[in-house]
């Protein structure tokens, strides 16, 4: 059972609103969220890690350009380690990190949780294990942020119990802890292995759809963001299908949270 849910905002990116949605004017603050789930039997579960101070040491082709273009304002007090300590949780005791995909704003704090089991999809695991490729950085994959996968405890979500098509997804997912409250659902398109996390909490259905879209208007209208953000989406056909699934889930009464939606949520810690 889920006891509480929070989405700390580890950093904020200031950018033109038109980069997220066509026709929008002015500038907008884009959050970078990660999830903190307090589970009755599993303790604190992280969903990704957001940006952390490790981003400053990121190496590889295009690393400096990436930092310069995005210029995230990292809020060190809301990085996972200091934030967990501030709420009385020992970071060394975190047993589970759910990695939705491998972009820097989701994995830059993984090195701080060497004792945790890393839960991820087969697609993410295969990408992590693959030999470095020249185009990795152009697809947002910076391997210097990823710990040595050989020394981590890896749990592929596909090995977990399958639950039947849930709500309006029309596809099966995986019950991560056996009680039906934290479930992984494939939402392909954004990056190989991209997944969402479906939570059942107090009679509510909450889907953390991560980077299916940067804004809710994006999936509701099934529109990719304008250039250059649209180039980040690696499989545009699959991304459209995932957006349609998320929109249908919301129309059925489910609640949706995105990593970068500028609109605040009731679970944000900012």
Coordinates of C-alpha atoms in Angstrom, one line a residue:
X1 CA 0.0 0.0 0.0
X2 CA 1.2 3.5 -0.8
X3 CA 1.3 5.8 2.3
X4 CA 2.4 9.0 0.6
X5 CA 3.5 10.4 -2.8
X6 CA 5.8 13.4 -3.5
X7 CA 7.4 14.9 -6.6
X8 CA 10.3 17.0 -5.6
X9 CA 11.4 19.5 -8.3
X10 CA 15.2 18.9 -8.4
X11 CA 15.8 21.7 -10.9
X12 CA 14.1 24.3 -13.1
X13 CA 14.9 25.3 -16.7
X14 CA 13.9 28.8 -18.0
X15 CA 13.0 28.7 -21.7
X16 CA 10.7 30.2 -24.3
X17 CA 7.2 28.7 -24.0
X18 CA 7.0 28.3 -27.7
X19 CA 9.6 25.6 -27.5
X20 CA 7.1 23.4 -25.6
X21 CA 3.9 24.4 -27.4
X22 CA 3.2 26.1 -30.7
X23 CA 2.0 29.6 -30.6
X24 CA 2.7 30.2 -26.9
X25 CA 4.5 33.5 -26.0
X26 CA 6.8 34.6 -23.3
X27 CA 9.0 32.5 -21.1
X28 CA 8.2 29.6 -18.8
X29 CA 9.8 27.7 -15.9
X30 CA 10.1 24.0 -16.7
X31 CA 10.4 21.7 -13.7
X32 CA 12.4 18.5 -13.5
X33 CA 10.5 16.2 -11.2
X34 CA 11.3 12.8 -9.7
X35 CA 9.1 10.7 -7.6
X36 CA 9.3 9.7 -3.9
X37 CA 6.8 6.9 -3.0
X38 CA 6.5 5.8 0.6
X39 CA 5.3 2.2 0.5
X40 CA 4.0 0.3 3.5
X41 CA 6.3 -2.7 3.1
X42 CA 9.1 -1.5 0.7
X43 CA 9.9 1.8 2.4
X44 CA 10.8 4.8 0.3
X45 CA 10.9 4.1 -3.5
X46 CA 12.5 6.6 -5.9
X47 CA 11.1 7.1 -9.4
X48 CA 14.2 8.4 -11.2
X49 CA 16.5 11.0 -9.6
X50 CA 16.1 14.2 -11.5
X51 CA 19.1 16.4 -12.2
X52 CA 21.8 16.4 -9.5
X53 CA 25.2 18.0 -9.0
X54 CA 26.7 15.1 -11.0
X55 CA 25.5 16.8 -14.1
X56 CA 28.3 19.3 -13.8
X57 CA 30.9 16.5 -14.1
X58 CA 29.2 14.8 -17.1
X59 CA 31.7 14.0 -19.8
X60 CA 31.6 13.0 -23.4
X61 CA 30.8 14.5 -26.8
X62 CA 28.2 17.3 -26.6
X63 CA 28.2 17.3 -22.7
X64 CA 29.2 21.0 -22.5
X65 CA 26.7 21.9 -25.2
X66 CA 23.9 20.0 -23.4
X67 CA 24.6 21.9 -20.1
X68 CA 24.9 25.3 -21.9
X69 CA 21.7 24.9 -23.9
X70 CA 19.5 23.7 -21.1
X71 CA 21.2 25.5 -18.2
X72 CA 19.2 23.8 -15.5
X73 CA 19.1 25.6 -12.1
X74 CA 19.8 22.7 -9.8
X75 CA 18.2 23.0 -6.4
X76 CA 20.7 21.1 -4.3
X77 CA 18.4 20.9 -1.3
X78 CA 15.9 19.0 -3.4
X79 CA 18.3 16.5 -4.9
X80 CA 17.3 13.0 -3.7
X81 CA 20.0 12.6 -1.0
X82 CA 19.5 15.9 0.9
X83 CA 15.8 15.9 0.4
X84 CA 15.5 12.4 1.8
X85 CA 17.6 13.4 4.8
X86 CA 15.3 16.4 5.3
X87 CA 12.3 14.2 5.7
X88 CA 14.1 11.8 8.0
X89 CA 15.0 9.0 5.5
X90 CA 18.5 7.6 5.3
X91 CA 19.4 7.5 1.6
X92 CA 21.5 4.4 2.2
X93 CA 18.4 2.6 3.2
X94 CA 16.6 3.2 -0.1
X95 CA 15.9 -0.3 -1.5
X96 CA 14.4 0.5 -4.9
X97 CA 14.9 3.0 -7.7
X98 CA 12.5 2.8 -10.7
X99 CA 14.3 4.1 -13.8
X100 CA 11.8 5.2 -16.4
X101 CA 14.5 5.8 -19.1
X102 CA 18.2 6.9 -19.4
X103 CA 18.2 10.6 -20.1
X104 CA 20.4 12.7 -17.8
X105 CA 17.4 14.4 -16.0
X106 CA 16.3 11.0 -14.9
X107 CA 19.5 9.2 -14.0
X108 CA 22.1 11.8 -12.9
X109 CA 21.7 10.8 -9.2
X110 CA 21.9 7.0 -9.7
X111 CA 25.5 6.9 -8.4
X112 CA 24.2 8.0 -5.0
X113 CA 22.2 4.8 -4.5
X114 CA 24.6 1.9 -5.0
X115 CA 22.7 -0.3 -2.6
X116 CA 19.3 0.0 -4.2
X117 CA 17.8 -2.4 -6.7
X118 CA 17.4 -0.7 -10.1
X119 CA 14.1 -1.5 -11.8
X120 CA 14.0 -0.8 -15.5
X121 CA 12.7 -2.2 -18.8
X122 CA 14.5 -4.6 -21.1
X123 CA 14.9 -1.8 -23.6
X124 CA 16.7 0.4 -21.0
X125 CA 18.8 -2.4 -19.8
X126 CA 20.0 -3.3 -23.3
X127 CA 20.7 0.3 -24.1
X128 CA 22.7 0.6 -20.9
X129 CA 24.8 -2.5 -21.6
X130 CA 25.3 -1.7 -25.3
X131 CA 28.8 -0.6 -26.4
X132 CA 29.2 3.2 -26.7
X133 CA 28.1 4.6 -30.0
X134 CA 29.0 7.8 -31.8
X135 CA 25.4 9.1 -31.7
X136 CA 24.7 8.3 -28.1
X137 CA 24.9 12.0 -27.0
X138 CA 22.8 13.2 -29.9
X139 CA 20.0 11.0 -28.5
X140 CA 20.5 12.3 -24.9
X141 CA 22.5 9.3 -23.6
X142 CA 25.5 10.3 -21.6
X143 CA 27.2 7.2 -20.3
X144 CA 29.4 9.0 -17.8
X145 CA 26.3 9.5 -15.6
X146 CA 25.5 5.8 -15.5
X147 CA 27.2 3.6 -12.9
X148 CA 28.8 0.3 -13.9
X149 CA 25.7 -1.8 -14.5
X150 CA 27.8 -4.9 -13.6
X151 CA 28.0 -4.0 -10.0
X152 CA 24.4 -3.0 -9.5
X153 CA 21.3 -5.1 -8.6
X154 CA 19.2 -4.9 -11.7
X155 CA 15.6 -6.1 -11.8
X156 CA 14.0 -6.1 -15.3
X157 CA 10.3 -5.2 -14.9
X158 CA 9.4 -7.8 -17.5
X159 CA 10.3 -10.5 -14.9
X160 CA 7.6 -9.2 -12.6
X161 CA 4.1 -10.5 -12.4
X162 CA 2.0 -9.5 -15.4
X163 CA -1.3 -7.8 -14.7
X164 CA -4.0 -7.9 -17.4
X165 CA -4.8 -4.8 -19.4
X166 CA -5.6 -2.2 -16.9
X167 CA -8.0 0.8 -17.2
X168 CA -7.9 1.8 -20.9
X169 CA -4.4 0.9 -21.7
X170 CA -5.3 -2.2 -23.7
X171 CA -1.9 -3.7 -22.8
X172 CA -0.5 -5.6 -19.9
X173 CA 1.9 -4.2 -17.4
X174 CA 3.9 -5.4 -14.4
X175 CA 3.1 -5.3 -10.7
X176 CA 6.4 -4.3 -9.2
X177 CA 5.8 -5.2 -5.5
X178 CA 3.0 -7.7 -5.7
X179 CA 0.2 -5.6 -4.1
X180 CA -1.2 -3.9 -7.2
X181 CA -0.3 -0.4 -6.1
X182 CA 2.9 0.3 -8.1
X183 CA 2.8 -0.9 -11.6
X184 CA 5.0 -0.3 -14.6
X185 CA 3.4 0.3 -18.0
X186 CA 5.3 0.6 -21.3
X187 CA 5.0 4.0 -22.9
X188 CA 7.4 3.8 -25.9
X189 CA 8.5 6.5 -28.3
X190 CA 10.4 9.1 -26.3
X191 CA 13.5 6.9 -25.8
X192 CA 14.1 3.1 -26.0
X193 CA 12.7 1.5 -22.9
X194 CA 10.6 4.5 -21.7
X195 CA 8.0 3.4 -19.2
X196 CA 5.4 5.0 -17.0
X197 CA 4.4 4.2 -13.4
X198 CA 0.8 3.6 -12.6
X199 CA -0.1 4.1 -8.9
X200 CA -3.2 3.2 -7.0
X201 CA -3.5 5.3 -3.8
X202 CA -6.6 5.8 -1.7
X203 CA -9.0 5.0 -4.5
X204 CA -7.2 7.2 -7.0
X205 CA -5.4 6.2 -10.2
X206 CA -2.3 8.3 -10.8
X207 CA -0.2 7.8 -13.9
X208 CA 3.3 9.2 -13.9
X209 CA 3.6 9.4 -17.7
X210 CA 7.1 10.9 -17.4
X211 CA 8.2 12.2 -20.9
X212 CA 5.3 11.1 -23.0
X213 CA 4.8 14.8 -23.5
X214 CA 6.3 17.9 -21.9
X215 CA 2.8 19.4 -21.3
X216 CA -0.7 18.0 -20.9
X217 CA -1.7 19.8 -24.1
X218 CA 0.8 17.8 -25.9
X219 CA -0.8 14.4 -25.3
X220 CA -4.3 15.7 -25.3
X221 CA -3.9 17.1 -28.8
X222 CA -1.4 14.3 -29.7
X223 CA 1.1 16.8 -30.9
X224 CA 4.8 16.6 -30.8
X225 CA 6.6 19.7 -29.5
X226 CA 8.1 22.1 -32.0
X227 CA 11.7 21.9 -33.2
X228 CA 14.2 21.3 -31.7
X229 CA 12.5 19.3 -28.9
X230 CA 10.7 17.1 -31.4
X231 CA 14.1 15.7 -32.4
X232 CA 14.5 14.3 -28.9
X233 CA 11.6 11.9 -29.6
X234 CA 13.2 8.8 -31.1
X235 CA 10.1 7.0 -32.4
X236 CA 7.4 9.5 -33.3
X237 CA 4.8 6.9 -34.3
X238 CA 5.1 5.1 -31.0
X239 CA 5.1 8.4 -29.2
X240 CA 1.8 9.2 -30.8
X241 CA 0.3 5.9 -29.7
X242 CA 1.6 6.5 -26.2
X243 CA 0.1 10.0 -26.1
X244 CA -3.3 8.5 -27.1
X245 CA -3.2 5.9 -24.3
X246 CA -2.4 8.6 -21.7
X247 CA -5.1 10.8 -23.0
X248 CA -7.7 8.0 -22.9
X249 CA -6.5 7.1 -19.3
X250 CA -7.2 10.7 -18.3
X251 CA -10.6 10.9 -20.0
X252 CA -11.5 7.7 -18.0
X253 CA -11.0 9.6 -14.7
X254 CA -7.3 8.9 -14.1
X255 CA -4.9 11.6 -13.0
X256 CA -1.7 12.2 -15.0
X257 CA 1.6 13.7 -13.9
X258 CA 4.4 14.6 -16.3
X259 CA 8.1 15.2 -15.5
X260 CA 8.2 18.7 -17.1
X261 CA 4.7 20.1 -17.2
X262 CA 4.9 23.7 -16.0
X263 CA 1.6 23.4 -14.2
X264 CA 2.1 22.4 -10.6
X265 CA 0.7 19.2 -9.1
X266 CA -0.6 18.7 -5.6
X267 CA 2.3 16.4 -4.9
X268 CA 5.1 18.8 -5.9
X269 CA 7.8 19.8 -3.5
X270 CA 9.2 23.0 -4.9

